[in-house]
mmCIF file of C-alpha atoms in Angstrom:
data_model
loop_
_atom_site.group_PDB
_atom_site.id
_atom_site.type_symbol
_atom_site.label_atom_id
_atom_site.label_comp_id
_atom_site.label_asym_id
_atom_site.label_seq_id
_atom_site.Cartn_x
_atom_site.Cartn_y
_atom_site.Cartn_z
ATOM 1 C CA ASP A 1 -0.149 0.191 -0.120
ATOM 2 C CA VAL A 2 1.254 3.514 -0.440
ATOM 3 C CA LYS A 3 1.435 5.498 2.336
ATOM 4 C CA VAL A 4 0.091 9.306 1.863
ATOM 5 C CA THR A 5 1.050 12.164 4.287
ATOM 6 C CA GLN A 6 -0.256 15.630 4.102
ATOM 7 C CA SER A 7 1.586 18.428 6.371
ATOM 8 C CA SER A 8 -0.811 19.210 8.732
ATOM 9 C CA ARG A 9 -3.952 17.740 10.050
ATOM 10 C CA TYR A 10 -5.681 21.345 10.802
ATOM 11 C CA LEU A 11 -4.238 25.427 9.806
ATOM 12 C CA VAL A 12 -6.108 28.343 10.906
ATOM 13 C CA LYS A 13 -5.278 31.197 8.124
ATOM 14 C CA ARG A 14 -6.244 34.871 8.099
ATOM 15 C CA THR A 15 -8.444 36.224 4.588
ATOM 16 C CA GLY A 16 -5.995 37.088 1.806
ATOM 17 C CA GLU A 17 -2.716 35.246 3.079
ATOM 18 C CA LYS A 18 -1.294 32.415 0.684
ATOM 19 C CA VAL A 19 -1.616 29.283 1.990
ATOM 20 C CA PHE A 20 0.515 26.088 1.100
ATOM 21 C CA LEU A 21 -0.574 22.300 1.408
ATOM 22 C CA GLU A 22 1.707 19.887 1.118
ATOM 23 C CA CYS A 23 1.153 15.694 0.506
ATOM 24 C CA VAL A 24 4.242 13.477 -0.029
ATOM 25 C CA GLN A 25 3.768 9.756 -0.991
ATOM 26 C CA ASP A 26 6.047 7.357 0.082
ATOM 27 C CA MET A 27 6.207 5.508 -3.368
ATOM 28 C CA ASP A 28 7.182 6.710 -7.145
ATOM 29 C CA HIS A 29 3.334 6.992 -8.375
ATOM 30 C CA GLU A 30 2.708 9.123 -11.231
ATOM 31 C CA ASN A 31 -1.134 9.962 -10.360
ATOM 32 C CA MET A 32 -2.171 12.566 -7.801
ATOM 33 C CA PHE A 33 -4.764 14.077 -6.851
ATOM 34 C CA TRP A 34 -6.177 16.891 -4.318
ATOM 35 C CA TYR A 35 -10.437 17.189 -3.696
ATOM 36 C CA ARG A 36 -12.017 18.949 -1.037
ATOM 37 C CA GLN A 37 -14.784 17.337 1.160
ATOM 38 C CA ASP A 38 -17.682 19.463 2.226
ATOM 39 C CA PRO A 39 -21.202 18.152 3.817
ATOM 40 C CA GLY A 40 -23.554 17.207 1.358
ATOM 41 C CA LEU A 41 -20.953 17.248 -1.235
ATOM 42 C CA GLY A 42 -18.450 14.428 -1.458
ATOM 43 C CA LEU A 43 -15.529 14.953 -2.508
ATOM 44 C CA ARG A 44 -14.519 17.623 -5.179
ATOM 45 C CA LEU A 45 -12.032 17.581 -7.243
ATOM 46 C CA ILE A 46 -9.603 20.514 -7.751
ATOM 47 C CA TYR A 47 -6.490 18.906 -9.458
ATOM 48 C CA PHE A 48 -4.856 16.463 -10.607
ATOM 49 C CA SER A 49 -0.964 15.572 -11.976
ATOM 50 C CA TYR A 50 -0.248 12.724 -13.718
ATOM 51 C CA ASP A 51 3.593 13.630 -13.994
ATOM 52 C CA VAL A 52 6.305 15.968 -12.768
ATOM 53 C CA LYS A 53 5.846 19.157 -13.813
ATOM 54 C CA MET A 54 1.699 17.894 -15.394
ATOM 55 C CA LYS A 55 -1.120 19.051 -14.172
ATOM 56 C CA GLU A 56 -4.841 19.319 -15.225
ATOM 57 C CA LYS A 57 -7.507 21.240 -13.697
ATOM 58 C CA GLY A 58 -10.537 18.925 -11.851
ATOM 59 C CA ASP A 59 -13.790 20.264 -11.363
ATOM 60 C CA ILE A 60 -13.419 23.076 -9.146
ATOM 61 C CA PRO A 61 -9.991 25.215 -9.815
ATOM 62 C CA GLU A 62 -10.378 28.685 -9.278
ATOM 63 C CA GLY A 63 -9.049 30.233 -6.408
ATOM 64 C CA TYR A 64 -6.026 27.335 -6.651
ATOM 65 C CA SER A 65 -3.184 26.288 -7.940
ATOM 66 C CA VAL A 66 -0.225 23.166 -7.690
ATOM 67 C CA SER A 67 2.924 22.291 -7.987
ATOM 68 C CA ARG A 68 4.625 19.328 -8.760
ATOM 69 C CA GLU A 69 8.443 19.578 -8.591
ATOM 70 C CA LYS A 70 9.115 15.813 -7.752
ATOM 71 C CA LYS A 71 7.031 12.674 -8.301
ATOM 72 C CA GLU A 72 6.909 11.926 -4.444
ATOM 73 C CA ARG A 73 5.216 15.372 -3.468
ATOM 74 C CA PHE A 74 2.345 17.523 -4.913
ATOM 75 C CA SER A 75 1.385 20.613 -3.773
ATOM 76 C CA LEU A 76 -1.780 22.395 -3.102
ATOM 77 C CA ILE A 77 -1.322 26.916 -3.229
ATOM 78 C CA LEU A 78 -4.079 29.116 -2.500
ATOM 79 C CA GLU A 79 -2.702 32.243 -4.319
ATOM 80 C CA SER A 80 -5.683 34.278 -1.511
ATOM 81 C CA ALA A 81 -6.721 32.635 0.339
ATOM 82 C CA SER A 82 -10.879 32.950 1.262
ATOM 83 C CA THR A 83 -13.076 32.095 3.627
ATOM 84 C CA ASN A 84 -15.268 29.818 1.854
ATOM 85 C CA GLN A 85 -11.913 27.833 0.841
ATOM 86 C CA THR A 86 -12.767 26.500 4.587
ATOM 87 C CA SER A 87 -13.082 22.760 3.971
ATOM 88 C CA MET A 88 -11.072 19.722 4.870
ATOM 89 C CA TYR A 89 -8.492 18.822 1.996
ATOM 90 C CA LEU A 90 -7.839 15.503 1.355
ATOM 91 C CA CYS A 91 -4.690 14.302 -1.484
ATOM 92 C CA ALA A 92 -4.698 11.183 -2.865
ATOM 93 C CA VAL A 93 -2.123 8.819 -5.299
ATOM 94 C CA ALA A 94 -3.913 6.133 -6.987
ATOM 95 C CA PRO A 95 -1.592 3.704 -9.263
ATOM 96 C CA GLY A 96 -4.841 2.308 -10.988
ATOM 97 C CA TYR A 97 -8.053 2.149 -10.120
ATOM 98 C CA ARG A 98 -7.641 2.010 -6.551
ATOM 99 C CA ALA A 99 -7.148 5.488 -4.545
ATOM 100 C CA PHE A 100 -4.932 6.012 -1.127
ATOM 101 C CA PHE A 101 -5.711 8.977 0.947
ATOM 102 C CA GLY A 102 -3.766 10.740 3.550
ATOM 103 C CA GLN A 103 -5.492 11.810 6.706
ATOM 104 C CA GLY A 104 -6.933 15.418 5.035
ATOM 105 C CA THR A 105 -5.805 18.658 6.370
ATOM 106 C CA ARG A 106 -9.008 21.072 7.497
ATOM 107 C CA LEU A 107 -8.599 24.183 6.763
ATOM 108 C CA THR A 108 -10.329 27.254 8.408
ATOM 109 C CA VAL A 109 -9.633 30.668 7.174
ATOM 110 C CA VAL A 110 -11.098 33.423 8.926
ATOM 111 C CA GLY B 1 -21.279 13.345 -18.163
ATOM 112 C CA ASN B 2 -20.660 11.153 -15.157
ATOM 113 C CA SER B 3 -22.385 11.310 -11.547
ATOM 114 C CA VAL B 4 -23.016 9.562 -8.569
ATOM 115 C CA THR B 5 -26.005 9.567 -6.396
ATOM 116 C CA GLN B 6 -26.177 8.015 -3.022
ATOM 117 C CA MET B 7 -28.973 8.105 -0.462
ATOM 118 C CA GLU B 8 -28.499 11.164 2.356
ATOM 119 C CA GLY B 9 -27.637 10.584 5.760
ATOM 120 C CA PRO B 10 -27.181 9.861 8.876
ATOM 121 C CA VAL B 11 -28.370 6.161 8.923
ATOM 122 C CA THR B 12 -28.708 5.555 12.060
ATOM 123 C CA LEU B 13 -29.073 1.396 13.255
ATOM 124 C CA SER B 14 -28.939 -0.568 15.892
ATOM 125 C CA GLU B 15 -26.154 -3.083 16.346
ATOM 126 C CA GLU B 16 -26.890 -6.565 14.154
ATOM 127 C CA ALA B 17 -29.412 -4.523 12.437
ATOM 128 C CA PHE B 18 -29.030 -5.001 8.804
ATOM 129 C CA LEU B 19 -27.548 -2.264 6.225
ATOM 130 C CA THR B 20 -28.329 -1.032 2.960
ATOM 131 C CA ILE B 21 -27.179 1.837 1.648
ATOM 132 C CA ASN B 22 -28.303 3.211 -2.038
ATOM 133 C CA CYS B 23 -26.026 4.361 -5.115
ATOM 134 C CA THR B 24 -26.939 4.694 -8.411
ATOM 135 C CA TYR B 25 -24.550 6.514 -11.206
ATOM 136 C CA THR B 26 -24.378 7.388 -14.266
ATOM 137 C CA ALA B 27 -21.701 7.268 -16.330
ATOM 138 C CA THR B 28 -21.226 6.320 -20.611
ATOM 139 C CA GLY B 29 -20.082 2.463 -21.262
ATOM 140 C CA TYR B 30 -18.802 0.134 -18.023
ATOM 141 C CA PRO B 31 -17.280 2.436 -15.505
ATOM 142 C CA SER B 32 -15.464 0.880 -12.332
ATOM 143 C CA LEU B 33 -17.971 0.845 -9.079
ATOM 144 C CA PHE B 34 -16.200 1.510 -5.991
ATOM 145 C CA TRP B 35 -17.152 2.007 -1.727
ATOM 146 C CA TYR B 36 -14.836 3.919 0.120
ATOM 147 C CA VAL B 37 -14.988 4.288 3.762
ATOM 148 C CA GLN B 38 -13.670 7.135 6.056
ATOM 149 C CA TYR B 39 -13.699 6.687 9.671
ATOM 150 C CA PRO B 40 -13.568 9.699 12.163
ATOM 151 C CA GLY B 41 -10.805 11.170 11.717
ATOM 152 C CA GLU B 42 -9.138 9.185 9.211
ATOM 153 C CA GLY B 43 -8.727 9.610 4.996
ATOM 154 C CA LEU B 44 -10.762 7.539 2.625
ATOM 155 C CA GLN B 45 -10.071 3.789 2.471
ATOM 156 C CA LEU B 46 -10.965 1.079 -0.230
ATOM 157 C CA LEU B 47 -13.842 -1.038 1.130
ATOM 158 C CA LEU B 48 -14.673 -3.200 -2.885
ATOM 159 C CA LYS B 49 -14.567 -2.362 -6.017
ATOM 160 C CA ALA B 50 -16.109 -3.898 -8.895
ATOM 161 C CA THR B 51 -15.083 -3.699 -12.227
ATOM 162 C CA LYS B 52 -17.628 -5.548 -14.392
ATOM 163 C CA ALA B 53 -21.559 -5.795 -14.732
ATOM 164 C CA ASP B 54 -22.900 -8.547 -12.161
ATOM 165 C CA ASP B 55 -19.631 -8.933 -10.640
ATOM 166 C CA LYS B 56 -20.137 -8.687 -6.667
ATOM 167 C CA GLY B 57 -17.390 -6.960 -4.605
ATOM 168 C CA SER B 58 -17.113 -7.934 -0.960
ATOM 169 C CA ASN B 59 -14.713 -6.735 2.375
ATOM 170 C CA LYS B 60 -15.370 -7.427 5.742
ATOM 171 C CA GLY B 61 -18.640 -8.384 5.809
ATOM 172 C CA PHE B 62 -19.677 -5.821 3.235
ATOM 173 C CA GLU B 63 -21.215 -6.456 -0.055
ATOM 174 C CA ALA B 64 -21.753 -4.747 -3.510
ATOM 175 C CA THR B 65 -23.535 -5.819 -6.763
ATOM 176 C CA TYR B 66 -22.583 -4.357 -10.174
ATOM 177 C CA ARG B 67 -26.187 -4.068 -11.359
ATOM 178 C CA LYS B 68 -25.839 -2.514 -15.133
ATOM 179 C CA GLU B 69 -30.255 -3.037 -15.590
ATOM 180 C CA THR B 70 -30.322 -0.687 -12.864
ATOM 181 C CA THR B 71 -27.625 1.384 -12.784
ATOM 182 C CA SER B 72 -26.845 0.684 -8.926
ATOM 183 C CA PHE B 73 -24.303 -0.916 -6.638
ATOM 184 C CA HIS B 74 -25.928 -0.278 -3.366
ATOM 185 C CA LEU B 75 -24.073 -1.561 -0.615
ATOM 186 C CA GLU B 76 -25.037 -4.039 2.231
ATOM 187 C CA LYS B 77 -24.330 -5.761 5.279
ATOM 188 C CA GLY B 78 -26.114 -8.260 6.775
ATOM 189 C CA SER B 79 -25.233 -7.302 10.705
ATOM 190 C CA VAL B 80 -23.593 -3.999 11.559
ATOM 191 C CA GLN B 81 -21.390 -3.327 14.475
ATOM 192 C CA VAL B 82 -20.689 -0.162 16.079
ATOM 193 C CA SER B 83 -17.579 -0.370 15.116
ATOM 194 C CA ASP B 84 -19.052 0.229 11.076
ATOM 195 C CA SER B 85 -19.608 4.015 12.388
ATOM 196 C CA ALA B 86 -18.251 5.858 9.637
ATOM 197 C CA VAL B 87 -18.727 7.973 5.984
ATOM 198 C CA TYR B 88 -19.422 5.618 3.097
ATOM 199 C CA PHE B 89 -19.294 7.049 -0.446
ATOM 200 C CA CYS B 90 -20.000 5.319 -3.469
ATOM 201 C CA ALA B 91 -17.349 6.099 -6.284
ATOM 202 C CA LEU B 92 -17.302 5.497 -10.287
ATOM 203 C CA SER B 93 -13.714 5.372 -12.188
ATOM 204 C CA PRO B 94 -15.239 6.015 -16.097
ATOM 205 C CA MET B 95 -13.937 3.968 -18.947
ATOM 206 C CA ASP B 96 -12.162 6.499 -20.507
ATOM 207 C CA SER B 97 -10.463 7.709 -17.602
ATOM 208 C CA SER B 98 -9.660 5.063 -15.410
ATOM 209 C CA TYR B 99 -7.613 7.076 -12.898
ATOM 210 C CA LYS B 100 -9.855 9.495 -12.036
ATOM 211 C CA LEU B 101 -12.629 9.438 -9.396
ATOM 212 C CA ILE B 102 -16.054 10.436 -8.820
ATOM 213 C CA PHE B 103 -17.279 10.543 -5.983
ATOM 214 C CA GLY B 104 -21.023 10.836 -4.477
ATOM 215 C CA SER B 105 -21.626 12.985 -1.570
ATOM 216 C CA GLY B 106 -21.364 10.459 1.000
ATOM 217 C CA THR B 107 -23.983 8.728 3.934
ATOM 218 C CA ARG B 108 -22.792 9.019 7.349
ATOM 219 C CA LEU B 109 -23.658 5.688 9.128
ATOM 220 C CA LEU B 110 -24.176 5.332 12.657
ATOM 221 C CA VAL B 111 -24.708 1.982 14.525
ATOM 222 C CA ARG B 112 -25.553 2.350 18.161
ATOM 223 C CA PRO B 113 -25.504 -0.519 20.500
#
């Protein structure tokens, strides 16, 4: 199994701050994903990456960007945090049909 | 487009009761279907899967059968335990994008002793 580690479990940031969420896998898989999880909405795909420096927008990319400089690390960036970005953020690695998830980062923007 | 619809929760059951969580999907062709589970304070983990019509996925006493004719993948368990309390997500992976997952909204299950 793939171990997926997200750098923070809980974060509190101020409106307008630039926020970095980090995700690291312990293997060498190409496909990595960032989702946000909101009650009643399930998981929505923000961005995914299928290789180093390769990325594609998901369903809700507005207000976010990503960076993948090394294969094991995939970062989600909130350029200017807003209160509507308060959410649970989940990173996933999918070597095939099966996805492995990190524990999530609960971000609160005040 | 592709989508997954789950029954709304929360679902509250007594221990040893029978569980059904409904899931229907919209997709072209033959997607792969999954149930993921999220225990409190944890990320999602794969519970079971089915990759073609009439396949039955099973794990930890849970079962789901891929029904192409009704586009459904309902999750069942004959006798739930308190430890099954979690949020359950139905998901599909489209035929043309096997690395993508599309999730339903999740169903919270609470099992009381």
